[in-house]
CSV table of C-alpha atoms in Angstrom, one decimal:
chain,number,residue,atom,x,y,z
A,1,UNK,CA,-0.2,0.3,0.0
A,2,UNK,CA,1.0,3.7,-1.1
A,3,UNK,CA,0.9,6.7,1.7
A,4,UNK,CA,1.9,10.2,1.4
A,5,UNK,CA,4.8,10.6,4.0
A,6,UNK,CA,5.5,13.7,3.1
A,7,UNK,CA,5.2,16.9,0.8
A,8,UNK,CA,8.6,19.1,-0.5
A,9,UNK,CA,8.8,22.4,0.6
A,10,UNK,CA,11.2,25.0,-0.3
A,11,UNK,CA,14.9,25.0,-0.6
A,12,UNK,CA,17.5,25.6,2.1
A,13,UNK,CA,20.4,27.0,1.6
A,14,UNK,CA,22.8,26.4,-1.7
A,15,UNK,CA,23.9,22.7,-0.7
A,16,UNK,CA,19.8,21.5,-2.0
A,17,UNK,CA,18.5,20.5,0.9
A,18,UNK,CA,14.9,21.0,1.1
A,19,UNK,CA,11.7,21.6,4.2
A,20,UNK,CA,9.4,18.4,4.5
A,21,UNK,CA,6.4,19.1,5.9
A,22,UNK,CA,5.8,15.3,7.8
A,23,UNK,CA,2.7,13.6,7.0
A,24,UNK,CA,3.4,11.0,8.6
A,25,UNK,CA,3.9,9.5,12.1
A,26,UNK,CA,7.0,8.0,12.2
A,27,UNK,CA,9.9,10.1,10.2
A,28,UNK,CA,12.0,8.1,11.5
A,29,UNK,CA,11.3,5.0,9.8
A,30,UNK,CA,9.9,6.4,6.7
A,31,UNK,CA,12.2,9.9,6.0
A,32,UNK,CA,15.9,8.3,6.9
A,33,UNK,CA,18.7,8.0,4.9
A,34,UNK,CA,18.8,5.6,2.2
A,35,UNK,CA,14.8,5.8,1.9
A,36,UNK,CA,14.1,5.5,-1.9
A,37,UNK,CA,10.3,7.6,-2.7
A,38,UNK,CA,7.7,7.7,-5.1
A,39,UNK,CA,6.9,10.8,-5.9
A,40,UNK,CA,3.1,12.6,-6.9
A,41,UNK,CA,4.0,13.3,-9.7
A,42,UNK,CA,5.7,10.2,-10.6
A,43,UNK,CA,8.8,11.9,-13.3
A,44,UNK,CA,10.0,13.2,-10.5
A,45,UNK,CA,11.1,10.5,-8.6
A,46,UNK,CA,11.3,8.4,-7.4
A,47,UNK,CA,13.9,9.9,-4.7
A,48,UNK,CA,16.5,8.4,-2.4
A,49,UNK,CA,17.3,10.3,0.8
A,50,UNK,CA,21.2,11.6,1.1
A,51,UNK,CA,20.3,13.1,4.9
A,52,UNK,CA,18.1,14.2,7.0
A,53,UNK,CA,18.8,16.9,9.9
A,54,UNK,CA,16.2,18.8,11.9
A,55,UNK,CA,16.9,22.7,12.0
A,56,UNK,CA,14.9,24.8,13.8
A,57,UNK,CA,12.0,22.8,14.3
A,58,UNK,CA,12.0,21.8,11.0
A,59,UNK,CA,13.2,18.4,9.4
A,60,UNK,CA,15.7,19.1,6.2
A,61,UNK,CA,16.1,16.6,4.0
A,62,UNK,CA,18.7,16.3,0.7
A,63,UNK,CA,18.1,13.3,-2.3
A,64,UNK,CA,21.0,11.7,-4.1
A,65,UNK,CA,21.6,13.9,-6.7
A,66,UNK,CA,20.2,17.1,-6.1
A,67,UNK,CA,23.5,19.2,-5.4
A,68,UNK,CA,21.8,23.0,-5.1
A,69,UNK,CA,19.3,25.2,-4.0
A,70,UNK,CA,18.0,25.0,-8.3
A,71,UNK,CA,17.8,21.4,-8.2
A,72,UNK,CA,15.8,21.9,-4.7
A,73,UNK,CA,13.6,24.5,-6.0
A,74,UNK,CA,12.0,22.1,-9.0
A,75,UNK,CA,11.9,19.3,-6.5
A,76,UNK,CA,8.8,21.6,-4.1
A,77,UNK,CA,5.2,20.7,-3.7
A,78,UNK,CA,6.4,17.0,-4.4
A,79,UNK,CA,4.6,15.0,-2.4
A,80,UNK,CA,6.5,11.8,-1.3
A,81,UNK,CA,5.2,8.0,-1.3
A,82,UNK,CA,6.3,5.6,0.9
A,83,UNK,CA,5.4,1.4,0.1
A,84,UNK,CA,3.4,0.3,3.2
A,85,UNK,CA,3.1,-2.9,5.2
A,86,UNK,CA,-0.6,-2.7,5.1
A,87,UNK,CA,-1.5,-5.2,8.1
A,88,UNK,CA,1.4,-3.6,10.3
A,89,UNK,CA,0.4,-1.7,13.2
A,90,UNK,CA,1.7,1.3,15.7
A,91,UNK,CA,4.3,0.9,18.4
A,92,UNK,CA,1.6,2.3,20.2
A,93,UNK,CA,-1.3,0.6,21.3
A,94,UNK,CA,-3.4,3.5,21.0
A,95,UNK,CA,-2.1,4.8,17.9
A,96,UNK,CA,-3.5,3.5,14.0
A,97,UNK,CA,-2.5,4.9,10.7
A,98,UNK,CA,-4.5,6.8,8.1
A,99,UNK,CA,-5.6,3.7,6.2
A,100,UNK,CA,-7.1,1.8,9.4
A,101,UNK,CA,-9.4,4.8,10.3
A,102,UNK,CA,-10.8,5.5,6.7
A,103,UNK,CA,-14.1,4.0,5.9
A,104,UNK,CA,-14.5,3.7,9.6
A,105,UNK,CA,-19.0,3.8,10.4
A,106,UNK,CA,-19.3,6.5,13.1
A,107,UNK,CA,-21.5,5.6,15.8
A,108,UNK,CA,-22.9,7.2,19.2
A,109,UNK,CA,-22.8,4.8,22.1
A,110,UNK,CA,-26.4,3.8,21.7
A,111,UNK,CA,-25.6,2.5,18.0
A,112,UNK,CA,-26.9,5.7,16.7
A,113,UNK,CA,-25.6,6.0,13.0
A,114,UNK,CA,-23.5,9.3,12.3
A,115,UNK,CA,-22.1,8.7,9.4
A,116,UNK,CA,-18.2,6.9,7.6
A,117,UNK,CA,-15.0,8.3,7.6
A,118,UNK,CA,-13.7,9.8,4.8
A,119,UNK,CA,-10.9,11.8,5.6
A,120,UNK,CA,-8.5,12.4,8.3
A,121,UNK,CA,-7.1,15.7,8.2
A,122,UNK,CA,-4.1,16.6,10.5
A,123,UNK,CA,-4.2,20.2,11.8
A,124,UNK,CA,-1.5,21.6,14.4
A,125,UNK,CA,-3.7,21.3,17.4
A,126,UNK,CA,-5.3,17.9,17.0
A,127,UNK,CA,-6.2,15.7,14.1
A,128,UNK,CA,-10.4,16.1,12.7
A,129,UNK,CA,-11.9,12.8,11.1
A,130,UNK,CA,-14.3,14.2,8.1
A,131,UNK,CA,-17.2,12.1,8.6
A,132,UNK,CA,-19.9,11.8,5.4
A,133,UNK,CA,-23.4,11.6,7.1
A,134,UNK,CA,-26.1,9.6,5.5
A,135,UNK,CA,-27.6,12.3,3.6
A,136,UNK,CA,-24.2,13.1,2.3
A,137,UNK,CA,-23.5,16.4,4.2
A,138,UNK,CA,-20.2,16.3,6.2
A,139,UNK,CA,-19.4,16.5,10.2
A,140,UNK,CA,-16.0,17.0,11.8
A,141,UNK,CA,-15.0,14.9,14.6
A,142,UNK,CA,-12.2,16.2,16.6
A,143,UNK,CA,-9.8,13.1,17.5
A,144,UNK,CA,-9.6,13.5,21.3
A,145,UNK,CA,-9.9,10.8,23.7
A,146,UNK,CA,-13.1,12.7,25.0
A,147,UNK,CA,-14.4,12.1,22.2
A,148,UNK,CA,-13.7,9.0,20.6
A,149,UNK,CA,-14.6,6.3,23.2
A,150,UNK,CA,-13.3,3.5,21.0
A,151,UNK,CA,-11.8,2.3,17.7
A,152,UNK,CA,-12.4,-1.0,16.8
A,153,UNK,CA,-11.2,-2.3,13.8
A,154,UNK,CA,-12.5,-5.7,13.9
A,155,UNK,CA,-15.8,-4.5,13.6
A,156,UNK,CA,-14.9,-1.5,11.4
A,157,UNK,CA,-16.2,1.1,13.7
A,158,UNK,CA,-15.9,4.2,15.6
A,159,UNK,CA,-17.7,4.3,19.1
A,160,UNK,CA,-18.0,8.3,20.0
A,161,UNK,CA,-19.6,10.7,22.6
A,162,UNK,CA,-19.9,14.0,20.7
A,163,UNK,CA,-20.3,17.6,23.2
A,164,UNK,CA,-23.6,18.7,22.7
A,165,UNK,CA,-23.9,20.7,19.4
A,166,UNK,CA,-21.1,18.6,17.7
A,167,UNK,CA,-23.5,16.5,15.5
A,168,UNK,CA,-26.9,18.2,15.8
A,169,UNK,CA,-26.5,22.3,16.3
A,170,UNK,CA,-30.0,22.6,17.7
A,171,UNK,CA,-28.2,21.2,20.1
A,172,UNK,CA,-25.7,23.6,21.0
A,173,UNK,CA,-25.0,25.1,24.6
A,174,UNK,CA,-24.3,28.9,24.0
A,175,UNK,CA,-21.9,30.0,27.0
A,176,UNK,CA,-20.9,33.1,26.4
A,177,UNK,CA,-21.9,36.7,28.5
A,178,UNK,CA,-20.0,38.8,25.7
A,179,UNK,CA,-23.7,40.1,24.8
A,180,UNK,CA,-24.5,40.4,27.8
A,181,UNK,CA,-21.6,42.4,28.9
A,182,UNK,CA,-22.3,44.7,25.2
A,183,UNK,CA,-26.0,45.1,26.5
A,184,UNK,CA,-24.9,47.6,29.8
A,185,UNK,CA,-22.8,50.0,27.6
A,186,UNK,CA,-24.9,51.6,25.6
A,187,UNK,CA,-24.6,55.4,26.0
A,188,UNK,CA,-22.9,56.9,29.0
A,189,UNK,CA,-21.7,59.9,28.9
């Protein structure tokens, strides 16, 4: 199975290094020196990682055959794709690969169907499940312990316990006093 593990960013310096936007929880395994990665578009690869290092919190890679800034800039926005065994599991028991979570049925604890996971969005603060509902609409479910109660890969389902308003906006509870404060600050001179 092929999975996108990174996107190449801008060139760094003059010796062919590039920044990469990491899209894997295991960069040391997937993006280490010697790794051969397919690319999207395919015409740009395959690329073999020559060196890698972290600089100011960003992963920098240099690929074999790319020796200068011009060559590095030509790689910008290319996706790096690794071959992954679909049966492989992450080391931690509460971690999952995206391909394991895709197409899981999402249900409430009482069995009420919410929809099916169609996408996983990795944000800086948390991951989100994009869930397609039976009516075709989408709902975003934060992948956090307080909401995602259970992932059952054998049954192909994800059990959630959402707060009021996450699934049905009519159940939302507004907990703000901003409107009350602004009402009292009329035209006082």
